[in-house]
Coordinates of C-alpha atoms in Angstrom, one line a residue:
Chain A
M29 CA -5.1 -70.7 67.1
K30 CA -2.1 -68.5 67.1
I31 CA -2.6 -64.9 66.2
S32 CA 0.2 -63.0 64.4
K33 CA 1.7 -60.2 66.5
T34 CA 1.0 -57.7 63.8
I35 CA -2.5 -57.5 65.3
Y36 CA -1.1 -55.0 67.8
L37 CA -0.4 -52.6 64.9
F38 CA -4.2 -52.3 64.4
F39 CA -4.4 -50.4 67.6
L40 CA -1.6 -48.0 66.9
P41 CA -3.2 -45.0 65.1
G42 CA -6.4 -44.9 67.2
L43 CA -4.6 -45.4 70.4
L44 CA -2.1 -42.7 69.6
L45 CA -4.8 -40.1 68.9
Y46 CA -6.9 -41.2 71.8
S47 CA -4.0 -40.9 74.2
I48 CA -2.8 -37.5 73.0
F49 CA -6.2 -35.8 72.6
F50 CA -8.3 -37.6 75.1
L51 CA -6.5 -39.5 77.9
Y52 CA -3.8 -37.0 78.4
P53 CA -6.1 -33.9 78.7
T54 CA -8.5 -35.9 81.0
V55 CA -5.7 -36.9 83.3
S56 CA -4.1 -33.4 83.3
A57 CA -7.5 -32.0 84.3
L58 CA -6.9 -33.8 87.5
F59 CA -3.4 -32.4 87.8
Y60 CA -4.4 -28.8 87.1
S61 CA -7.3 -29.0 89.6
F62 CA -4.7 -28.8 92.4
T63 CA -3.1 -25.6 90.9
D64 CA -3.9 -22.0 90.5
W65 CA -3.0 -21.9 86.8
D66 CA -4.6 -19.1 84.7
G67 CA -4.2 -21.0 81.4
L68 CA -1.9 -18.3 79.9
S69 CA 1.3 -17.9 82.0
D70 CA 3.9 -20.6 82.3
A71 CA 4.0 -20.4 86.1
Y72 CA 1.5 -21.8 88.5
Q73 CA 1.4 -22.9 92.1
F74 CA 0.0 -25.9 93.8
V75 CA -2.9 -25.0 96.0
G76 CA -3.7 -28.4 97.4
V77 CA -7.4 -29.0 97.7
G78 CA -8.0 -25.3 97.7
N79 CA -10.0 -25.3 94.5
Y80 CA -12.2 -28.1 95.7
E81 CA -12.8 -26.4 99.0
R82 CA -13.8 -23.3 97.1
A83 CA -16.2 -25.2 94.9
L84 CA -17.8 -27.1 97.7
T85 CA -18.0 -24.4 100.4
G86 CA -17.3 -20.9 99.0
D87 CA -18.8 -20.7 95.5
S88 CA -22.5 -19.9 95.6
V89 CA -22.7 -19.8 91.8
F90 CA -21.4 -23.3 91.5
R91 CA -24.0 -24.5 94.0
K92 CA -26.7 -22.8 92.0
T93 CA -25.3 -24.3 88.8
V94 CA -25.5 -27.9 90.2
G95 CA -29.1 -27.1 91.3
N96 CA -30.0 -25.9 87.9
N97 CA -28.5 -28.9 86.3
L98 CA -30.4 -31.2 88.6
K99 CA -33.7 -29.3 87.9
F100 CA -33.0 -29.5 84.2
M101 CA -32.1 -33.2 84.4
L102 CA -35.1 -34.2 86.4
M103 CA -37.6 -32.4 84.2
V104 CA -36.1 -33.7 81.0
V105 CA -35.7 -37.3 82.3
V106 CA -39.3 -37.5 83.6
F107 CA -41.2 -35.7 80.8
Q108 CA -39.1 -36.8 77.9
T109 CA -39.2 -40.4 79.0
L110 CA -42.9 -40.3 79.5
T111 CA -43.6 -38.6 76.2
A112 CA -41.4 -41.0 74.4
L113 CA -43.0 -44.1 76.0
V114 CA -46.6 -43.0 75.6
F115 CA -46.2 -42.1 72.0
A116 CA -44.1 -45.2 71.3
M117 CA -47.0 -47.3 72.4
I118 CA -49.4 -45.4 70.1
V119 CA -47.2 -45.6 67.0
L120 CA -46.1 -49.1 67.7
K121 CA -47.5 -51.0 64.7
N122 CA -45.5 -50.6 61.5
T123 CA -48.3 -49.0 59.5
K124 CA -47.6 -46.4 56.8
A125 CA -49.0 -43.6 58.9
N126 CA -47.0 -44.7 62.0
L127 CA -43.8 -44.9 60.1
F128 CA -44.3 -41.4 58.8
L129 CA -45.1 -40.1 62.3
R130 CA -42.1 -41.8 63.8
A131 CA -39.9 -40.2 61.1
L132 CA -41.4 -36.8 61.8
Y133 CA -41.1 -37.0 65.6
F134 CA -37.5 -38.1 65.1
F135 CA -36.7 -35.2 62.8
P136 CA -35.5 -32.6 65.3
T137 CA -32.7 -34.9 66.5
I138 CA -30.7 -34.3 63.2
L139 CA -30.7 -30.6 63.7
S140 CA -27.8 -28.7 65.3
S141 CA -28.2 -27.3 68.8
V142 CA -27.6 -23.9 67.4
S143 CA -30.5 -24.2 64.9
V144 CA -32.8 -25.5 67.6
A145 CA -31.7 -22.7 69.9
F146 CA -32.7 -20.1 67.2
I147 CA -36.0 -21.7 66.5
W148 CA -36.9 -21.7 70.1
A149 CA -35.6 -18.2 70.8
F150 CA -38.1 -17.1 68.2
I151 CA -40.9 -19.1 69.7
Y152 CA -40.1 -17.7 73.2
D153 CA -39.6 -14.2 72.0
P154 CA -41.6 -12.0 74.3
S155 CA -43.0 -9.7 71.6
L156 CA -42.8 -11.6 68.3
G157 CA -42.9 -15.1 69.7
I158 CA -45.5 -17.7 68.6
L159 CA -46.0 -18.9 72.2
N160 CA -47.2 -15.6 73.6
Q161 CA -49.4 -15.0 70.5
I162 CA -51.1 -18.3 70.9
L163 CA -51.7 -17.6 74.6
E164 CA -53.3 -14.3 73.6
L165 CA -55.5 -16.0 70.9
L166 CA -56.7 -18.4 73.5
G167 CA -57.5 -15.6 75.9
L168 CA -54.8 -16.7 78.3
D169 CA -52.9 -13.4 78.3
F170 CA -52.1 -13.8 81.9
L171 CA -49.9 -16.7 81.2
Q172 CA -47.7 -14.7 78.8
Q173 CA -44.1 -14.6 79.9
N174 CA -40.6 -13.5 79.0
W175 CA -39.8 -17.2 78.7
L176 CA -36.0 -16.9 78.5
G177 CA -35.7 -13.6 80.3
N178 CA -37.4 -14.5 83.5
S179 CA -34.9 -16.1 85.8
D180 CA -37.6 -18.1 87.6
I181 CA -38.7 -20.1 84.6
A182 CA -35.8 -19.8 82.0
I183 CA -34.4 -23.2 83.0
Y184 CA -37.8 -24.9 82.4
S185 CA -38.1 -23.2 79.1
L186 CA -34.8 -24.7 78.1
A187 CA -35.9 -28.1 79.4
V188 CA -39.0 -28.0 77.1
T189 CA -36.7 -27.2 74.2
Q190 CA -34.4 -30.1 75.0
I191 CA -37.5 -32.4 75.2
W192 CA -38.7 -31.2 71.7
F193 CA -35.2 -31.8 70.5
H194 CA -34.6 -35.4 71.7
A195 CA -37.9 -37.1 72.6
G196 CA -38.3 -38.6 69.1
Q197 CA -34.9 -40.3 69.4
M198 CA -36.0 -42.0 72.7
L199 CA -39.3 -42.8 71.2
I200 CA -37.6 -44.9 68.5
I201 CA -35.6 -46.8 71.2
F202 CA -38.8 -47.6 73.0
V203 CA -40.5 -48.8 69.8
A204 CA -37.6 -51.2 69.3
G205 CA -37.9 -52.4 72.9
L206 CA -41.7 -52.8 72.7
Q207 CA -41.6 -54.6 69.4
A208 CA -39.3 -57.2 70.9
I209 CA -42.0 -58.2 73.4
P210 CA -43.7 -61.4 72.2
E211 CA -47.3 -61.0 71.2
D212 CA -48.5 -64.2 73.0
L213 CA -47.7 -62.6 76.4
Y214 CA -50.4 -60.0 75.6
E215 CA -52.7 -62.8 74.5
V216 CA -52.3 -64.6 77.8
A217 CA -52.9 -61.4 79.7
K218 CA -56.1 -60.8 77.7
I219 CA -57.4 -64.4 78.3
E220 CA -56.6 -64.0 82.0
G221 CA -58.8 -60.9 82.0
A222 CA -56.1 -58.5 83.0
S223 CA -56.9 -54.8 82.8
K224 CA -55.0 -52.4 80.6
W225 CA -53.0 -51.1 83.6
Q226 CA -52.3 -54.6 84.9
T227 CA -51.0 -55.7 81.5
F228 CA -48.7 -52.7 81.3
R229 CA -47.5 -53.2 84.9
K230 CA -47.0 -56.9 84.7
V231 CA -46.0 -57.5 81.1
T232 CA -44.9 -54.4 79.3
W233 CA -43.0 -52.6 81.9
P234 CA -40.8 -55.5 83.2
L235 CA -39.9 -56.5 79.7
L236 CA -39.3 -52.9 78.7
A237 CA -36.9 -52.3 81.7
P238 CA -33.7 -52.8 79.6
S239 CA -34.8 -50.2 77.1
A240 CA -36.0 -47.9 79.8
T241 CA -32.6 -48.2 81.5
I242 CA -30.9 -47.2 78.3
V243 CA -33.3 -44.3 77.7
I244 CA -33.1 -42.9 81.2
A245 CA -29.3 -43.3 81.4
Y246 CA -28.8 -41.7 78.0
T247 CA -31.2 -38.9 78.7
T248 CA -29.4 -38.1 82.0
I249 CA -26.0 -37.9 80.4
Q250 CA -27.5 -35.8 77.5
S251 CA -29.0 -33.4 80.0
F252 CA -25.6 -32.8 81.5
K253 CA -24.0 -32.4 78.1
A254 CA -26.6 -29.9 76.9
F255 CA -23.8 -27.3 76.6
D256 CA -24.4 -26.3 73.0
L257 CA -28.1 -25.7 73.5
V258 CA -27.7 -23.7 76.7
F259 CA -24.8 -21.8 75.4
A260 CA -26.6 -20.8 72.2
M261 CA -29.9 -20.0 73.8
T262 CA -29.2 -18.1 77.0
G263 CA -25.4 -18.3 77.6
G264 CA -26.3 -19.3 81.2
G265 CA -28.3 -16.1 82.0
P266 CA -30.2 -14.3 83.2
N267 CA -28.4 -14.1 86.6
N268 CA -26.9 -17.6 86.2
S269 CA -30.4 -19.0 86.3
T270 CA -29.7 -21.3 83.3
E271 CA -26.0 -21.9 84.0
I272 CA -25.4 -25.7 84.0
I273 CA -22.1 -27.3 85.1
A274 CA -20.8 -27.5 81.5
T275 CA -21.4 -23.9 80.7
Y276 CA -20.0 -22.8 84.1
I277 CA -16.7 -24.6 83.4
F278 CA -16.5 -22.8 80.1
D279 CA -17.1 -19.4 81.8
V280 CA -14.6 -20.0 84.6
A281 CA -12.0 -21.2 82.2
F282 CA -12.4 -18.9 79.2
R283 CA -14.0 -15.8 80.6
S284 CA -12.3 -15.6 84.0
Y285 CA -9.2 -17.4 82.9
N286 CA -9.1 -19.6 86.0
F287 CA -8.0 -22.9 84.5
G288 CA -7.1 -24.5 87.8
Y289 CA -10.5 -23.9 89.3
A290 CA -12.3 -24.9 86.1
S291 CA -10.4 -28.2 86.2
A292 CA -11.5 -28.8 89.8
I293 CA -15.1 -28.3 88.7
S294 CA -14.5 -30.6 85.8
V295 CA -13.4 -33.4 88.1
L296 CA -16.4 -32.8 90.4
F297 CA -18.6 -32.9 87.3
M298 CA -17.2 -36.3 86.4
I299 CA -17.8 -37.6 89.9
I300 CA -21.4 -36.4 89.9
I301 CA -22.1 -38.1 86.5
A302 CA -20.5 -41.3 87.6
F303 CA -22.5 -41.3 90.9
I304 CA -25.9 -40.6 89.2
T305 CA -25.2 -43.3 86.5
F306 CA -24.4 -45.8 89.2
L307 CA -27.6 -45.0 91.2
Q308 CA -29.7 -45.3 88.1
F309 CA -28.3 -48.7 87.1
K310 CA -28.8 -49.9 90.6
A311 CA -32.4 -48.7 90.8
L312 CA -33.4 -50.0 87.4
R313 CA -31.7 -53.4 87.7
S314 CA -34.0 -54.3 90.6
D315 CA -37.0 -53.9 88.4
R316 CA -36.0 -56.4 85.8
I317 CA -37.8 -59.7 85.3
S318 CA -37.5 -62.3 82.5
Y319 CA -40.3 -64.6 81.5
Chain B
M3 CA -59.2 -43.9 70.0
L4 CA -60.1 -40.3 69.1
F5 CA -58.0 -39.1 72.0
R6 CA -55.0 -41.0 70.6
K7 CA -55.4 -39.5 67.2
F8 CA -55.7 -36.1 68.7
S9 CA -52.5 -36.6 70.7
L10 CA -50.6 -37.8 67.6
A11 CA -51.8 -34.8 65.7
V12 CA -50.8 -32.3 68.4
Y13 CA -47.3 -33.8 68.7
A14 CA -47.0 -33.7 64.9
L15 CA -48.0 -30.1 64.8
L16 CA -45.6 -29.3 67.6
I17 CA -42.8 -30.5 65.3
L18 CA -44.2 -29.2 62.0
I19 CA -45.2 -25.6 63.0
P20 CA -41.8 -24.5 64.2
L21 CA -40.2 -26.0 61.1
L22 CA -42.7 -24.3 58.8
M23 CA -42.2 -21.1 60.7
V24 CA -38.4 -21.3 60.0
A25 CA -39.0 -21.9 56.3
L26 CA -41.6 -19.1 55.9
T27 CA -39.7 -16.6 58.0
S28 CA -36.6 -17.1 55.8
V29 CA -38.6 -15.9 52.8
K30 CA -40.1 -12.8 54.5
T31 CA -38.6 -9.4 55.0
L32 CA -37.8 -8.2 58.5
Q33 CA -40.6 -5.6 58.4
E34 CA -43.1 -8.3 57.5
T35 CA -41.8 -10.5 60.3
F36 CA -42.2 -7.7 62.9
R37 CA -45.6 -6.7 61.6
D38 CA -47.0 -10.3 61.5
P39 CA -44.5 -12.8 62.8
L40 CA -46.7 -15.8 61.9
G41 CA -48.4 -14.7 58.7
L42 CA -47.6 -15.8 55.2
P43 CA -45.3 -13.5 53.2
E44 CA -47.7 -10.9 51.7
D45 CA -45.7 -9.9 48.6
G46 CA -44.7 -13.4 47.6
F47 CA -41.5 -15.2 48.6
Q48 CA -38.5 -12.9 49.1
W49 CA -35.3 -14.7 48.3
S50 CA -33.3 -11.6 49.2
N51 CA -32.3 -13.1 52.5
Y52 CA -30.6 -15.9 50.8
S53 CA -28.6 -13.7 48.4
A54 CA -27.8 -11.3 51.3
I55 CA -26.4 -14.0 53.5
F56 CA -24.1 -15.2 50.7
Q57 CA -23.0 -11.6 50.1
E58 CA -22.5 -10.6 53.7
Q59 CA -21.0 -13.8 54.9
T60 CA -18.4 -16.2 53.6
M61 CA -21.1 -18.9 53.6
A62 CA -19.4 -21.0 50.9
G63 CA -16.3 -21.1 53.0
Y64 CA -18.1 -22.1 56.2
F65 CA -19.9 -24.8 54.2
M66 CA -16.6 -26.0 52.8
N67 CA -15.0 -26.1 56.3
S68 CA -17.9 -28.1 57.7
T69 CA -17.7 -30.5 54.8
I70 CA -14.0 -31.1 55.1
V71 CA -14.0 -31.5 58.9
T72 CA -17.0 -33.8 58.8
L73 CA -15.8 -36.0 56.0
F74 CA -12.3 -36.5 57.3
S75 CA -13.5 -37.0 60.9
V76 CA -16.1 -39.6 59.9
V77 CA -13.9 -41.6 57.5
L78 CA -10.9 -41.6 59.8
T79 CA -12.8 -42.4 62.9
L80 CA -14.5 -45.3 61.1
F81 CA -11.1 -46.5 59.8
F82 CA -9.2 -46.4 63.1
A83 CA -12.2 -47.6 65.1
S84 CA -12.8 -50.6 62.8
M85 CA -9.2 -51.6 63.0
I86 CA -9.3 -51.4 66.8
A87 CA -12.6 -53.3 66.9
F88 CA -11.1 -56.0 64.6
G89 CA -8.0 -56.2 66.9
I90 CA -10.2 -56.6 70.0
S91 CA -12.4 -59.2 68.5
R92 CA -9.3 -61.2 67.4
L93 CA -7.4 -60.9 70.6
K94 CA -9.4 -63.0 72.9
N95 CA -7.2 -62.4 75.9
W96 CA -6.8 -60.0 78.8
M97 CA -5.0 -57.4 76.5
G98 CA -8.1 -57.3 74.4
N99 CA -10.3 -56.7 77.4
I100 CA -8.1 -54.0 78.8
L101 CA -7.9 -52.1 75.5
F102 CA -11.7 -52.4 75.1
G103 CA -12.2 -51.1 78.6
L104 CA -9.8 -48.2 78.0
F105 CA -11.7 -47.1 75.0
T106 CA -15.2 -47.5 76.4
L107 CA -14.2 -45.6 79.5
G108 CA -14.1 -42.6 77.2
M109 CA -17.8 -42.8 76.6
M110 CA -18.4 -41.9 80.3
V111 CA -16.4 -38.7 80.2
P112 CA -18.4 -35.7 78.9
A113 CA -16.4 -33.6 76.5
Q114 CA -16.6 -30.6 78.8
V115 CA -14.5 -32.3 81.4
N116 CA -11.3 -32.1 79.5
M117 CA -11.9 -29.0 77.4
V118 CA -9.6 -26.8 79.6
P119 CA -6.4 -28.9 79.3
L120 CA -7.3 -29.8 75.7
Y121 CA -7.4 -26.1 74.8
S122 CA -3.9 -25.5 76.2
L123 CA -2.6 -28.7 74.5
M124 CA -4.0 -27.4 71.2
L125 CA -2.3 -24.0 71.8
D126 CA 1.0 -25.7 72.5
L127 CA 0.8 -27.9 69.4
N128 CA -0.2 -24.9 67.2
L129 CA -3.4 -26.6 66.3
T130 CA -5.8 -23.8 67.0
N131 CA -7.4 -22.1 64.0
S132 CA -6.7 -25.3 62.0
L133 CA -9.1 -27.7 60.4
L134 CA -6.6 -30.5 61.0
G135 CA -6.8 -29.7 64.7
L136 CA -10.5 -30.1 64.7
I137 CA -10.3 -33.4 62.8
L138 CA -7.8 -34.9 65.2
V139 CA -9.8 -33.9 68.3
N140 CA -13.0 -35.2 66.6
I141 CA -11.5 -38.6 65.9
A142 CA -10.2 -38.9 69.5
V143 CA -13.5 -37.9 71.0
T144 CA -15.8 -40.2 68.9
L145 CA -13.4 -43.2 68.8
P146 CA -14.8 -44.7 72.0
I147 CA -18.4 -44.9 70.9
A148 CA -17.4 -46.1 67.4
V149 CA -15.1 -48.8 68.9
F150 CA -17.9 -49.8 71.2
I151 CA -20.5 -50.2 68.5
L152 CA -18.2 -51.9 66.0
T153 CA -16.6 -54.3 68.5
G154 CA -20.1 -55.4 69.6
F155 CA -20.9 -56.2 66.0
M156 CA -17.6 -57.8 65.0
K157 CA -17.7 -60.2 68.0
T158 CA -20.9 -61.7 66.6
L159 CA -19.2 -62.6 63.3
P160 CA -18.6 -66.3 63.0
R161 CA -15.1 -67.4 64.0
E162 CA -15.0 -70.0 61.3
L163 CA -14.8 -67.3 58.6
F164 CA -11.6 -65.9 60.1
E165 CA -10.1 -69.3 60.7
A166 CA -10.9 -70.4 57.1
S167 CA -9.0 -67.3 55.8
T168 CA -6.0 -68.1 58.0
I169 CA -5.8 -71.5 56.4
D170 CA -5.8 -69.8 53.0
G171 CA -2.7 -67.9 54.2
A172 CA -4.4 -64.6 54.8
G173 CA -2.6 -62.3 57.2
N174 CA -4.3 -59.9 59.7
W175 CA -4.5 -57.1 57.1
Q176 CA -6.2 -59.3 54.5
M177 CA -8.5 -60.7 57.1
Y178 CA -9.5 -57.1 58.1
T179 CA -10.0 -55.8 54.5
K180 CA -11.4 -59.0 52.9
V181 CA -13.5 -60.5 55.7
A182 CA -14.2 -58.1 58.6
I183 CA -14.9 -54.9 56.7
P184 CA -17.3 -56.3 54.1
L185 CA -19.2 -58.3 56.8
S186 CA -19.5 -55.3 59.1
L187 CA -21.0 -52.9 56.5
P188 CA -24.4 -52.6 58.2
S189 CA -22.8 -51.7 61.5
L190 CA -20.3 -49.4 59.8
S191 CA -23.1 -47.5 57.9
A192 CA -25.1 -47.0 61.1
T193 CA -22.0 -45.7 62.9
A194 CA -21.2 -43.5 60.0
I195 CA -24.5 -41.7 60.1
F196 CA -24.3 -41.3 63.9
L197 CA -20.9 -39.7 63.4
F198 CA -22.0 -37.5 60.5
V199 CA -24.8 -35.9 62.5
M200 CA -22.5 -35.4 65.5
H201 CA -19.6 -33.9 63.6
W202 CA -21.7 -31.7 61.3
N203 CA -23.6 -30.2 64.2
D204 CA -20.7 -29.9 66.7
L205 CA -20.3 -26.5 68.3
L206 CA -18.0 -27.0 71.3
Y207 CA -14.7 -27.7 69.5
P208 CA -14.9 -25.0 66.9
L209 CA -16.0 -22.6 69.6
L210 CA -12.9 -23.5 71.6
F211 CA -10.3 -23.7 68.9
I212 CA -11.4 -21.4 66.0
T213 CA -11.4 -17.6 66.1
D214 CA -10.3 -17.0 62.4
N215 CA -13.3 -16.7 60.0
A216 CA -11.3 -18.7 57.4
Y217 CA -11.6 -21.9 59.6
K218 CA -15.1 -21.5 61.1
T219 CA -17.6 -24.3 60.6
L220 CA -21.4 -23.7 60.1
P221 CA -22.6 -24.1 63.7
L222 CA -20.0 -21.6 65.0
A223 CA -20.7 -19.2 62.1
L224 CA -24.4 -19.5 62.8
L225 CA -23.9 -18.8 66.5
E226 CA -22.1 -15.7 65.6
F227 CA -24.8 -14.4 63.3
Q228 CA -26.8 -13.9 66.5
G229 CA -24.3 -11.3 67.5
E230 CA -24.5 -9.6 64.1
Y231 CA -28.2 -9.9 63.2
S232 CA -29.5 -9.9 66.8
T233 CA -33.3 -10.5 66.3
N234 CA -33.3 -10.4 62.6
Y235 CA -34.9 -13.8 62.4
P236 CA -35.3 -13.9 58.6
M237 CA -31.5 -13.8 58.3
L238 CA -31.0 -16.2 61.2
F239 CA -33.4 -18.7 59.8
T240 CA -31.9 -18.4 56.3
G241 CA -28.7 -19.4 58.0
V242 CA -30.4 -22.3 59.8
I243 CA -31.8 -23.6 56.6
I244 CA -28.5 -23.5 54.7
A245 CA -26.6 -25.1 57.6
S246 CA -29.2 -27.9 58.0
A247 CA -29.9 -28.5 54.3
P248 CA -27.4 -31.4 53.8
M249 CA -28.6 -33.3 56.9
V250 CA -32.3 -32.8 56.0
I251 CA -31.8 -33.9 52.4
A252 CA -29.8 -36.9 53.6
Y253 CA -32.5 -37.7 56.2
V254 CA -35.3 -37.6 53.6
F255 CA -33.5 -40.2 51.4
L256 CA -31.8 -42.3 54.0
Q257 CA -34.3 -42.1 56.8
R258 CA -34.1 -45.8 57.7
F259 CA -30.4 -45.6 58.1
F260 CA -30.6 -42.4 60.1
V261 CA -33.0 -44.0 62.6
A262 CA -30.8 -47.1 62.9
G263 CA -27.6 -45.0 63.2
M264 CA -28.9 -42.5 65.7
T265 CA -30.4 -45.2 67.9
A266 CA -27.3 -47.4 67.7
G267 CA -25.4 -44.4 69.0
A268 CA -27.9 -44.0 71.8
L269 CA -28.1 -47.7 72.6
K270 CA -24.4 -48.0 72.9
G271 CA -23.8 -44.6 74.3

């Protein structure tokens, strides 16, 4: 069947905006990454791979930032995925109570990062905070902390907040994945006398692998994009201990006015994300089975 | 079994207690909060924080800005993305595939990657401190995910429907408005909710492009309250409640759609 050429007009408005406000800046990030542009003046010079060299060999803050981001990512991916999976299995059946609980667990996802940041700043507050008060009530005073002020633990405090924020969303994805597994497979496993763990390992997990891939990949990307939350909660401090790559780019560009260098870090950021996504898909693919 | 129930209750409390705490603190005075951060308000609910925040801040203006930016961003993203999705699902050739690839590529690139050149572009185009500027960038940034979700859906629509309308002499535009759009409503509504939550809550772009109070949206205004009120949590939480109210009310009534929309976004993102 012949399609009228007017179909190309359908792409026009979207493609125009996408090219101007997305593709062009993305490509020029690559261009600016080879310059020493400060973002304000008209003049800049090409510095070759100087910015990349600086990021990879000379900048200890950048290295720390990548480390922070990986810590944050690992903690969120592991604990958020486990929380979501375990609770998805408990609230799996569509009973009234379970539907209510799912809606409740999902709730934080609709809040803005700034709101979540304020809520948790209050929870973590060293003197007013609910967390230290509960620890005192339980007689666990020795565990009391300045949760966001202590540079050894602040990044983990942020990770807990991120999990509170988004675990419910992942839980819902797991529920959808689990509900798609045919009942009779569990029946067969039962008749065969499989233990609970065996049933999980041989039936649930392989069939859940596609949802797990999605959850893990999405959580990973989300943990790299946690700019809003980190920016509003700690601004990267204390002592850069919660600086993640995204907030560092912001600092280098808009506080130190080093656009060229910030662009180079942006490009490295993109490479890191592409690499991690690739690894995950490869690792999780191998675990897929179909019955 | 008991352990399961116990875990469910603990998780539920972990969500509920912070939310209750926000609501209660917003109706307490600062003194009360410092004296007893977790207690109930002793002298009844104090609504003074709410009147104070409206007096001290241009809350109505922030609210209006957020509403304008969100509405236009959502509607225009849906409009442009559905046209593209329609185009891709009609063009079953290499052009369609390339265009689809070009748009979905955008989902892989985090917004922070291009914020530096985007900022200077906006300066050059005189689009900083402008709601229009925010809307244009919002559309460009969420177009990839919207195209991805909608194309996936439109490709499943039966070909025969489109072919039948061609025989009736319908052009591409009629086919889009009379066949593709009505049939894609479930997918459009899910995408709409995903975009709503995203645009309403966005901090990055207002932070980059807006410095004038007259154009600030709620998340940015809220963030700046922190500088002004420091640890005055009653005021901060009053701001949180006002900024979240539309989303929360919508969630209570449209819960099913929210869950579908937010997971569609995740599944496809």
